[in-house]
Every structure is written in structure tokens, then in C-alpha cells.
PDB file of N, CA and C in Angstrom:
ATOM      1  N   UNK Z   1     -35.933 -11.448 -19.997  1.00 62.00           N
ATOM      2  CA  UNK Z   1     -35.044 -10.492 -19.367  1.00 62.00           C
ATOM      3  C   UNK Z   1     -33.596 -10.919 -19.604  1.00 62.00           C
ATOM      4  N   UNK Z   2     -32.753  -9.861 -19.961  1.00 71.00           N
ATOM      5  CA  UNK Z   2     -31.202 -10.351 -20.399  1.00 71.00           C
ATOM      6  C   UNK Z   2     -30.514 -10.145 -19.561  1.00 71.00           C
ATOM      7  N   UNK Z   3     -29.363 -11.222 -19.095  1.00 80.00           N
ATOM      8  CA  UNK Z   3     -28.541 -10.967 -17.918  1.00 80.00           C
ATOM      9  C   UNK Z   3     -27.450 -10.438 -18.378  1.00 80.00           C
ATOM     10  N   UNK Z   4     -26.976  -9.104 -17.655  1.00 87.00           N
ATOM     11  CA  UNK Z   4     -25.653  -8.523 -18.071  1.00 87.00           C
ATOM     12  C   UNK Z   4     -24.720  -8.766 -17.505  1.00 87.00           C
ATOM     13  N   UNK Z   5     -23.476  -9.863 -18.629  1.00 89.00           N
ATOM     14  CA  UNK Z   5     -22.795 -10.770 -17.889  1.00 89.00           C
ATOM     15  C   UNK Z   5     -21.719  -9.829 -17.460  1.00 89.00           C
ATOM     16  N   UNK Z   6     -21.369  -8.585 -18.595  1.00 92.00           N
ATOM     17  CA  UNK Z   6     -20.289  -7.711 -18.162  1.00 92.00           C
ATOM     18  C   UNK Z   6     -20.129  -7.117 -17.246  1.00 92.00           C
ATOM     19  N   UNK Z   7     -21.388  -6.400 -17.213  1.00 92.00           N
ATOM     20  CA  UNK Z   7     -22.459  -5.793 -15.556  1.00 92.00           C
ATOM     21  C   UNK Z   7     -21.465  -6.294 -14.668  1.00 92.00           C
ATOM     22  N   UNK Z   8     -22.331  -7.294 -14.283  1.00 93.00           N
ATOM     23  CA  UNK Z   8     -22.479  -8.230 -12.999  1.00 93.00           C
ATOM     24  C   UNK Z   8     -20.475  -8.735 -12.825  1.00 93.00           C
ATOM     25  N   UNK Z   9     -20.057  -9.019 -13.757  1.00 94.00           N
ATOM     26  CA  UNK Z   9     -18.822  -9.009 -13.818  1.00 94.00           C
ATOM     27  C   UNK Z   9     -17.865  -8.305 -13.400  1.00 94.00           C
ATOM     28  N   UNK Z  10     -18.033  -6.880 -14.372  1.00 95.00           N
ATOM     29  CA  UNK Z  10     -17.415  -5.369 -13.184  1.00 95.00           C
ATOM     30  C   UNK Z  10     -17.653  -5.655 -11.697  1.00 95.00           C
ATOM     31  N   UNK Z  11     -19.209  -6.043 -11.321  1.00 95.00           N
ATOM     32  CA  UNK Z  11     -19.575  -5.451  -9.790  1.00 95.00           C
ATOM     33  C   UNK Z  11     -19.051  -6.337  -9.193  1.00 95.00           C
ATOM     34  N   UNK Z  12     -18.776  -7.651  -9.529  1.00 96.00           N
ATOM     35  CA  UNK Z  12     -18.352  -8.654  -8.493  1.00 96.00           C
ATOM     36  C   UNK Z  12     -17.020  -8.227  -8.608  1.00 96.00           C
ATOM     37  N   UNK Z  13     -15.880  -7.778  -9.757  1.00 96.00           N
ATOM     38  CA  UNK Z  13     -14.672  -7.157  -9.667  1.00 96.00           C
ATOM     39  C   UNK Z  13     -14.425  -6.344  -8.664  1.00 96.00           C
ATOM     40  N   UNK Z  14     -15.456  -5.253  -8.683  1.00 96.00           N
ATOM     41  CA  UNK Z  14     -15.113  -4.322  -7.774  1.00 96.00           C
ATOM     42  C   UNK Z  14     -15.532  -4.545  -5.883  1.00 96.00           C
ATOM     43  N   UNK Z  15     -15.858  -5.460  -6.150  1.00 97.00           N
ATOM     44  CA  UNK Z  15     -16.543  -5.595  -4.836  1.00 97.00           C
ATOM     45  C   UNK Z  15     -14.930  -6.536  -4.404  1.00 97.00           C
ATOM     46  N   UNK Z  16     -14.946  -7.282  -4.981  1.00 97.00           N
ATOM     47  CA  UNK Z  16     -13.585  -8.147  -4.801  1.00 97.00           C
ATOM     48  C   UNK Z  16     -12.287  -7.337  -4.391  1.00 97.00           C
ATOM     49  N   UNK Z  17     -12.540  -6.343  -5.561  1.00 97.00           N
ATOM     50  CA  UNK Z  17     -10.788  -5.541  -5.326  1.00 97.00           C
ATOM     51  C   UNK Z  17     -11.246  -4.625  -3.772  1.00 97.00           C
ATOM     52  N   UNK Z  18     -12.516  -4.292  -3.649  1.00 97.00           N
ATOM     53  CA  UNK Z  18     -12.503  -2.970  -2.257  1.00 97.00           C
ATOM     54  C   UNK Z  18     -12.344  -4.048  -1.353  1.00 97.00           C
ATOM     55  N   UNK Z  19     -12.501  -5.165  -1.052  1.00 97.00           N
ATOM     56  CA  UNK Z  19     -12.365  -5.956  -0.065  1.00 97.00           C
ATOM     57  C   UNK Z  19     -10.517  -6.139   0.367  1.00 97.00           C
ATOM     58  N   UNK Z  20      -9.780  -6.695  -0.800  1.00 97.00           N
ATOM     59  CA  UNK Z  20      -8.808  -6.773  -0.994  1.00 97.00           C
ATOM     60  C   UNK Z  20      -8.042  -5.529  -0.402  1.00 97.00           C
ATOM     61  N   UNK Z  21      -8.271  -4.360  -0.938  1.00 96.00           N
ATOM     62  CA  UNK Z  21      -7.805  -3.183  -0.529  1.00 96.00           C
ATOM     63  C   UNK Z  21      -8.140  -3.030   1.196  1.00 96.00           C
ATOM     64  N   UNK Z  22      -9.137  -2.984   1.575  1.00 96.00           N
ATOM     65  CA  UNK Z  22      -9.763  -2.804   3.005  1.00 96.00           C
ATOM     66  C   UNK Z  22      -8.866  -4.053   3.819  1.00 96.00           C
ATOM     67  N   UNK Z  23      -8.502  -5.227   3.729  1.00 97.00           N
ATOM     68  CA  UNK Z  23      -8.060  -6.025   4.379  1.00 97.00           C
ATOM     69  C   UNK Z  23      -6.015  -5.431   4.170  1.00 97.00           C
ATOM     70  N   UNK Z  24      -5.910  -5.348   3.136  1.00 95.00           N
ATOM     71  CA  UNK Z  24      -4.283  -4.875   2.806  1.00 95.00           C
ATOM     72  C   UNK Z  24      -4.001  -3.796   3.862  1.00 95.00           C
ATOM     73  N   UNK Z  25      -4.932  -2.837   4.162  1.00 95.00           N
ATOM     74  CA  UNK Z  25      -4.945  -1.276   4.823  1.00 95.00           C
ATOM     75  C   UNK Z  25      -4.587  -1.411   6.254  1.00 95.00           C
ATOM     76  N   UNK Z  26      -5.851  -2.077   6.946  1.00 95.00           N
ATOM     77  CA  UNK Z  26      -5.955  -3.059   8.329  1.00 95.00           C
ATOM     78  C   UNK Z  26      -5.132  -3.769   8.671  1.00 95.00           C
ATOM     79  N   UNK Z  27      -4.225  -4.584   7.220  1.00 93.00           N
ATOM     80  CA  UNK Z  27      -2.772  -5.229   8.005  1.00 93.00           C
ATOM     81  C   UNK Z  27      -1.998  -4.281   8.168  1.00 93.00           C
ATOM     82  N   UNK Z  28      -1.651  -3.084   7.858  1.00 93.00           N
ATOM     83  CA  UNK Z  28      -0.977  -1.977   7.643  1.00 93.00           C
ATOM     84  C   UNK Z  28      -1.054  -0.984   8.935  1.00 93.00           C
ATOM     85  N   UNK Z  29      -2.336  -1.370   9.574  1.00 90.00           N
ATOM     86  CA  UNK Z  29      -2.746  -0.442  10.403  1.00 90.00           C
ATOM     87  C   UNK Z  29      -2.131  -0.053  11.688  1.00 90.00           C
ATOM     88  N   UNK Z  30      -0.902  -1.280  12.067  1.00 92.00           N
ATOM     89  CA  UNK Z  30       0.073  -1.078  12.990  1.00 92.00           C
ATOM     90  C   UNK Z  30       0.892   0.080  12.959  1.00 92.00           C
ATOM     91  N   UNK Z  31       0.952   0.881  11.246  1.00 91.00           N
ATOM     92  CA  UNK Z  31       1.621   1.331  11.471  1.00 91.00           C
ATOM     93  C   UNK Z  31       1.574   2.688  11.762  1.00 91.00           C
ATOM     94  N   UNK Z  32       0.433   3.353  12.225  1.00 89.00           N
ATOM     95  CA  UNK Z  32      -0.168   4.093  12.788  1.00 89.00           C
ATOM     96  C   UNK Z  32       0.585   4.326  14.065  1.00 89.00           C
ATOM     97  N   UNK Z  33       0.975   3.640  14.710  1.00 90.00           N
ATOM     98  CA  UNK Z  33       1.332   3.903  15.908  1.00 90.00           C
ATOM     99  C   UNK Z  33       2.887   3.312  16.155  1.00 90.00           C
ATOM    100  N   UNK Z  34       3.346   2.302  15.176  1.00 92.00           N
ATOM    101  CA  UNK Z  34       4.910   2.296  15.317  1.00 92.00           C
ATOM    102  C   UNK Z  34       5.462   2.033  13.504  1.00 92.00           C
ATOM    103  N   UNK Z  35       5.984   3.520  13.291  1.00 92.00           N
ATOM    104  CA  UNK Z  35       6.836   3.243  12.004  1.00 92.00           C
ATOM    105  C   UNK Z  35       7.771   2.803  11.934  1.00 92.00           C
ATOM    106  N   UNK Z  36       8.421   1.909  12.798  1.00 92.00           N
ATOM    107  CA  UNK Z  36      10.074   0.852  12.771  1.00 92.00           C
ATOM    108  C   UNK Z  36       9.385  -0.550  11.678  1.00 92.00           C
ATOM    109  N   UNK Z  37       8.032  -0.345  11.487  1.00 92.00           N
ATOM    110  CA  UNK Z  37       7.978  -1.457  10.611  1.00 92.00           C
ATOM    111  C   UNK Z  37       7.970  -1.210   9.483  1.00 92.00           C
ATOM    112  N   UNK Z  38       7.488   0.165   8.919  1.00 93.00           N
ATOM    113  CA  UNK Z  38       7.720   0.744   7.322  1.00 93.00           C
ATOM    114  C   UNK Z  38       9.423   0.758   7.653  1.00 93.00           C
ATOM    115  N   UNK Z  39       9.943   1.416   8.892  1.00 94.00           N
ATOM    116  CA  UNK Z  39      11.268   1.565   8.490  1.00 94.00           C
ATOM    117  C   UNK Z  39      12.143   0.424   8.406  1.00 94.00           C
ATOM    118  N   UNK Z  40      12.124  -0.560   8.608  1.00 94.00           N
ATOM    119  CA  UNK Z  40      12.795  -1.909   8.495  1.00 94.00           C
ATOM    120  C   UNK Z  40      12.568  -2.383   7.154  1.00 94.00           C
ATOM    121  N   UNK Z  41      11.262  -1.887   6.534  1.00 93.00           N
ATOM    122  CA  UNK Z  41      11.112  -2.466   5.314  1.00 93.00           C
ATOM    123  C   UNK Z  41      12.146  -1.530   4.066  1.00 93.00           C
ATOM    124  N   UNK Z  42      12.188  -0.664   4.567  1.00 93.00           N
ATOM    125  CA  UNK Z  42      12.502   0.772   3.673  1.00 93.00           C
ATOM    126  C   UNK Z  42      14.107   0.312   3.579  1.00 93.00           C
ATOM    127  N   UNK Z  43      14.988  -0.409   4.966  1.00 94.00           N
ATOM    128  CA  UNK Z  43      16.005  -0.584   4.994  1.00 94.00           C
ATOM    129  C   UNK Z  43      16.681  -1.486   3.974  1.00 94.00           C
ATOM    130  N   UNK Z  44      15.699  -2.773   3.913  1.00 95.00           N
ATOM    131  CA  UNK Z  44      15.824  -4.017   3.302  1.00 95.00           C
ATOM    132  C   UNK Z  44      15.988  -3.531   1.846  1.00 95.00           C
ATOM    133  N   UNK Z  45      14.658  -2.971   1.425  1.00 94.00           N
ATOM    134  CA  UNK Z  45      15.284  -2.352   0.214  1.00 94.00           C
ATOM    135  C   UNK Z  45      16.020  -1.783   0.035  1.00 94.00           C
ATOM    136  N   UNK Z  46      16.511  -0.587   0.493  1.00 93.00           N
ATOM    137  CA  UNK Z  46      18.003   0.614   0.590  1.00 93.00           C
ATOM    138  C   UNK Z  46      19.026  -0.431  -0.026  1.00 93.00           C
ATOM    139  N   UNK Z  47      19.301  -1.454   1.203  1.00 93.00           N
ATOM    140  CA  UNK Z  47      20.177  -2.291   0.647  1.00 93.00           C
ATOM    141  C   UNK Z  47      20.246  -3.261  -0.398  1.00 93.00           C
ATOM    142  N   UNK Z  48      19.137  -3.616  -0.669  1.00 93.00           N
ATOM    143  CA  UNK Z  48      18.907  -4.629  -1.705  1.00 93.00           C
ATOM    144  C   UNK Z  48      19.082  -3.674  -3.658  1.00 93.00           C
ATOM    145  N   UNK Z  49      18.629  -2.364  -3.295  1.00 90.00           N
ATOM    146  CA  UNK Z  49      19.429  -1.623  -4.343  1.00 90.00           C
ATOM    147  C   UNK Z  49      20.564  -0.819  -4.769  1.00 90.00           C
ATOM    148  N   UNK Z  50      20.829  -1.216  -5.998  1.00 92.00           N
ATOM    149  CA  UNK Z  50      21.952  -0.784  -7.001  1.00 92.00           C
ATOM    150  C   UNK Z  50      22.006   0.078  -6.375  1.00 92.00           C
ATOM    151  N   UNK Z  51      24.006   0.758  -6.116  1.00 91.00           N
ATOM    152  CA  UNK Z  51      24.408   1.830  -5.666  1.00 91.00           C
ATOM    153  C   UNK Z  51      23.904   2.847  -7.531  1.00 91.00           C
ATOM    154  N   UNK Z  52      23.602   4.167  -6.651  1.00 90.00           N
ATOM    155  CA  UNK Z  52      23.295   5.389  -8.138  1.00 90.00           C
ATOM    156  C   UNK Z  52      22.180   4.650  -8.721  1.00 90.00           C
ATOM    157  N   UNK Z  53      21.020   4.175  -8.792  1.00 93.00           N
ATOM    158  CA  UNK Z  53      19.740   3.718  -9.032  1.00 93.00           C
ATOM    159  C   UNK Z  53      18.787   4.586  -8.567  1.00 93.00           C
ATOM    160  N   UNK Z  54      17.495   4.859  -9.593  1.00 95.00           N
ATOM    161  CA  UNK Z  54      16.693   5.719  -9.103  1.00 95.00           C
ATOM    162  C   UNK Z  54      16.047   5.326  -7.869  1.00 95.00           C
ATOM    163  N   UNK Z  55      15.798   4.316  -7.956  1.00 93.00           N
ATOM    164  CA  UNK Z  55      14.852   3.557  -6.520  1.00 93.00           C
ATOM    165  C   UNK Z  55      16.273   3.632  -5.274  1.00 93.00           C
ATOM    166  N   UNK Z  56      17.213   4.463  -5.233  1.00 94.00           N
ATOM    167  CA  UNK Z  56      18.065   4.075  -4.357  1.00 94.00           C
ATOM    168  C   UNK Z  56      17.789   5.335  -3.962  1.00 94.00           C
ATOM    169  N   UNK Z  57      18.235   6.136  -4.734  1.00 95.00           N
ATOM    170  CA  UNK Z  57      17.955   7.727  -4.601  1.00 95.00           C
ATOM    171  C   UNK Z  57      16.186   8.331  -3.990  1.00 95.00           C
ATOM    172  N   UNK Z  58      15.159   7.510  -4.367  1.00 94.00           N
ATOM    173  CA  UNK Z  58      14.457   7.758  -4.205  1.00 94.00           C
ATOM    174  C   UNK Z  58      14.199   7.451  -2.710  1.00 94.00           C
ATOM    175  N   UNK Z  59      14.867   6.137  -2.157  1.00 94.00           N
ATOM    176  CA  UNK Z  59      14.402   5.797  -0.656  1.00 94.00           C
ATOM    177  C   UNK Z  59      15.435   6.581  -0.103  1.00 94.00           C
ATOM    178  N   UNK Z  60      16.524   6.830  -0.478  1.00 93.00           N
ATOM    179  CA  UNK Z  60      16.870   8.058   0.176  1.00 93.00           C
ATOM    180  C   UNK Z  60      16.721   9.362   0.271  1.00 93.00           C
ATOM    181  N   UNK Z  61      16.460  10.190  -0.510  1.00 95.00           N
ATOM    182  CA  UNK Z  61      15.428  11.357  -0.342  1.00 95.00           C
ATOM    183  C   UNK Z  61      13.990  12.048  -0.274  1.00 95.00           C
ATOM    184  N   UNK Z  62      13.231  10.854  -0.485  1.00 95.00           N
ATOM    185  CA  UNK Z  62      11.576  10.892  -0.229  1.00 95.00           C
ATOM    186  C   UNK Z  62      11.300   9.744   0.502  1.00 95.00           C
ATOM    187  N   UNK Z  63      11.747   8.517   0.574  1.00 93.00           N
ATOM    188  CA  UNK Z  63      10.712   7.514   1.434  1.00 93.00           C
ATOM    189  C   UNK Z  63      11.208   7.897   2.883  1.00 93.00           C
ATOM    190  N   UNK Z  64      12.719   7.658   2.919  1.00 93.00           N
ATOM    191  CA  UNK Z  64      13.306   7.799   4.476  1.00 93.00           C
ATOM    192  C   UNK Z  64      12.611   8.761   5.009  1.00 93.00           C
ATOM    193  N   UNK Z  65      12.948  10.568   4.739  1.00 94.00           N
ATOM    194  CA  UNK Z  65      12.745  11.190   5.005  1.00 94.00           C
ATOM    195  C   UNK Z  65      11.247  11.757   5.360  1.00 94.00           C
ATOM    196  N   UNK Z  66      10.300  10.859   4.594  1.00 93.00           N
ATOM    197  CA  UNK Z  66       8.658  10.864   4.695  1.00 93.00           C
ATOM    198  C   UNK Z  66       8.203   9.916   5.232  1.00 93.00           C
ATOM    199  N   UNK Z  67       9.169   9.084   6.185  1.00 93.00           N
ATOM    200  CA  UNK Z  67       8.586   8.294   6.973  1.00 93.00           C
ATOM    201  C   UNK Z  67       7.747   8.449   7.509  1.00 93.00           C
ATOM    202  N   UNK Z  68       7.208   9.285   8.456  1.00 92.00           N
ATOM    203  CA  UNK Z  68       6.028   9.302   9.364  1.00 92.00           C
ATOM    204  C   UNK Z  68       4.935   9.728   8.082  1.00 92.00           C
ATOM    205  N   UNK Z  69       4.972  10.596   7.395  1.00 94.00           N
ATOM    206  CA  UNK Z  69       3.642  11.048   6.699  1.00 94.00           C
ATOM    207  C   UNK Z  69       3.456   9.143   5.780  1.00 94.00           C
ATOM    208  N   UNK Z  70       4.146   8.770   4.853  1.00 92.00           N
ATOM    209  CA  UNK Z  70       3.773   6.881   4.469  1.00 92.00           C
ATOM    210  C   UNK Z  70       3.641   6.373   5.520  1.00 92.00           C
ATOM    211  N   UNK Z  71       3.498   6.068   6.416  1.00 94.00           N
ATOM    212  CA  UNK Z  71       3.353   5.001   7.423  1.00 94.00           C
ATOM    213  C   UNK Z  71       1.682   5.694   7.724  1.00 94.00           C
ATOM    214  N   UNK Z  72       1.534   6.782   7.662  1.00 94.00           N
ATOM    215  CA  UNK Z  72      -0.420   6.733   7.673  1.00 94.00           C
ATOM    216  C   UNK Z  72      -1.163   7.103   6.548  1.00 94.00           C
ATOM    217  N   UNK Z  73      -0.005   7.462   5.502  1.00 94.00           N
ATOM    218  CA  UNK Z  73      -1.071   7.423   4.418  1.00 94.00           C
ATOM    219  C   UNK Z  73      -1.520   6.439   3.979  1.00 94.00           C
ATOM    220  N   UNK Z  74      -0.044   5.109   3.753  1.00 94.00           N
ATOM    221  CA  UNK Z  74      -0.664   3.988   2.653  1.00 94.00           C
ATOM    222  C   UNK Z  74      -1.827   3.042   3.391  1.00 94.00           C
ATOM    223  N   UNK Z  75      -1.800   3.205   4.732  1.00 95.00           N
ATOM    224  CA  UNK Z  75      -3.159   2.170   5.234  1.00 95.00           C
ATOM    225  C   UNK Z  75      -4.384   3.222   5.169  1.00 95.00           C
ATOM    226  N   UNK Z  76      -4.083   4.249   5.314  1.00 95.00           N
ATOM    227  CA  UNK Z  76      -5.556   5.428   5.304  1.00 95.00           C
ATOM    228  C   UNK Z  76      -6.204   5.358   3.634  1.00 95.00           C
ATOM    229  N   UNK Z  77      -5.255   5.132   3.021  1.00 95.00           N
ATOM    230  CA  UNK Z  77      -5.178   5.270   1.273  1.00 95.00           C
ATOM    231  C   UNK Z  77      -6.122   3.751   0.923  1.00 95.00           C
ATOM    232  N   UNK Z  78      -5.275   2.773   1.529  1.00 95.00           N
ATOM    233  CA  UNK Z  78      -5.974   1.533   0.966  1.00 95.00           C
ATOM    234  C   UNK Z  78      -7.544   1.566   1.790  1.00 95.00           C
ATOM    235  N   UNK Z  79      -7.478   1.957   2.706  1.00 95.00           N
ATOM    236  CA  UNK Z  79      -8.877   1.402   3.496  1.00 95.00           C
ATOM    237  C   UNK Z  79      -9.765   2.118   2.948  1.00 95.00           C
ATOM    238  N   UNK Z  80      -9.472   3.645   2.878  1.00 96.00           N
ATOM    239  CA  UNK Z  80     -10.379   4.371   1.744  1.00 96.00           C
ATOM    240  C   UNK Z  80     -10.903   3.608   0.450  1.00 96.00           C
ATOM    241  N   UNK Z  81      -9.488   3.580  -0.222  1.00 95.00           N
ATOM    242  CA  UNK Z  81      -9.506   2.839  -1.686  1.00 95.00           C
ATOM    243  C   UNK Z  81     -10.773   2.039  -1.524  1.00 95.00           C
ATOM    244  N   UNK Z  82     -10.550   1.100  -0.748  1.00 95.00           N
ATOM    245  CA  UNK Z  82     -11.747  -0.349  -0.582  1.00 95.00           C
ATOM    246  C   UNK Z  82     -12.939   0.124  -0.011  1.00 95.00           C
ATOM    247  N   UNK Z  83     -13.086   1.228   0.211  1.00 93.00           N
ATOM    248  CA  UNK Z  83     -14.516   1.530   0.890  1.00 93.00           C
ATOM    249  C   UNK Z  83     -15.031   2.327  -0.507  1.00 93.00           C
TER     250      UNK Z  83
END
């Protein structure tokens, strides 16, 4: 009987990454109920980027403003992901 090293390789990959994902989601999961912690993070960056930069522009017209909808997607997203 031949062991399929690639097989078995993928499955332990994937079993590895849904775990990874499921634990990332669950640390995340605070933010379900208080978004001052996506928004503190959102700040750090704001400032940490180049004035006229796309990533500047971008946390200012889609992340800020979509605060509440990211703060339950990306832990709903990862915990899914890993399941």
C-alpha cells in the first residue's frame, strides 16, 4: 500500500491553517461588542501613513467609515475561514 506523502501533507496543511484562522477570529472576538479596539488600531495606522498615499486615503474613506460593519466581519470571516 503507497503512502500519499502529498495527500497527507495538504491535510495536515489545512487542518493547521483552519486552526490558525479559528484561534486569530476568537482573539478578535472582543470586537463584537467594543469597536474602540479596531478603532485605535485604524488610528495608529492613519498616522503612521504617508500624507496622499493610497492606504491613507483608503483608512479614510472605507476603513473609518466601515467601522462597525469590519469589526464583525473580520472575526466572523476568520472563524468561518477555519471551520
Amino acid at each position: 500500500m503507497a503512502f500519499d506523502r502529498q495527500g497527507t501533507g495538504l491535510a495536515i496543511t489545512r487542518v493547521f491553517l483552519g486552526v490558525f484562522f479559528i484561534f486569530e477570529g476568537l482573539g478578535k472576538f472582543r470586537w463584537f461588542a467594543d469597536t474602540s479596539i479596531l478603532a485605535g488600531r485604524f488610528s495608529e495606522w492613519l498616522e503612521a501613513s504617508a500624507a496622499g498615499s493610497a492606504s491613507r486615503w483608503y483608512l479614510e474613506h472605507v476603513a473609518m467609515p466601515g467601522l462597525g460593519v469590519f469589526a464583525r466581519l473580520v472575526p466572523l470571516g476568520e472563524i468561518c475561514s477555519g471551520i
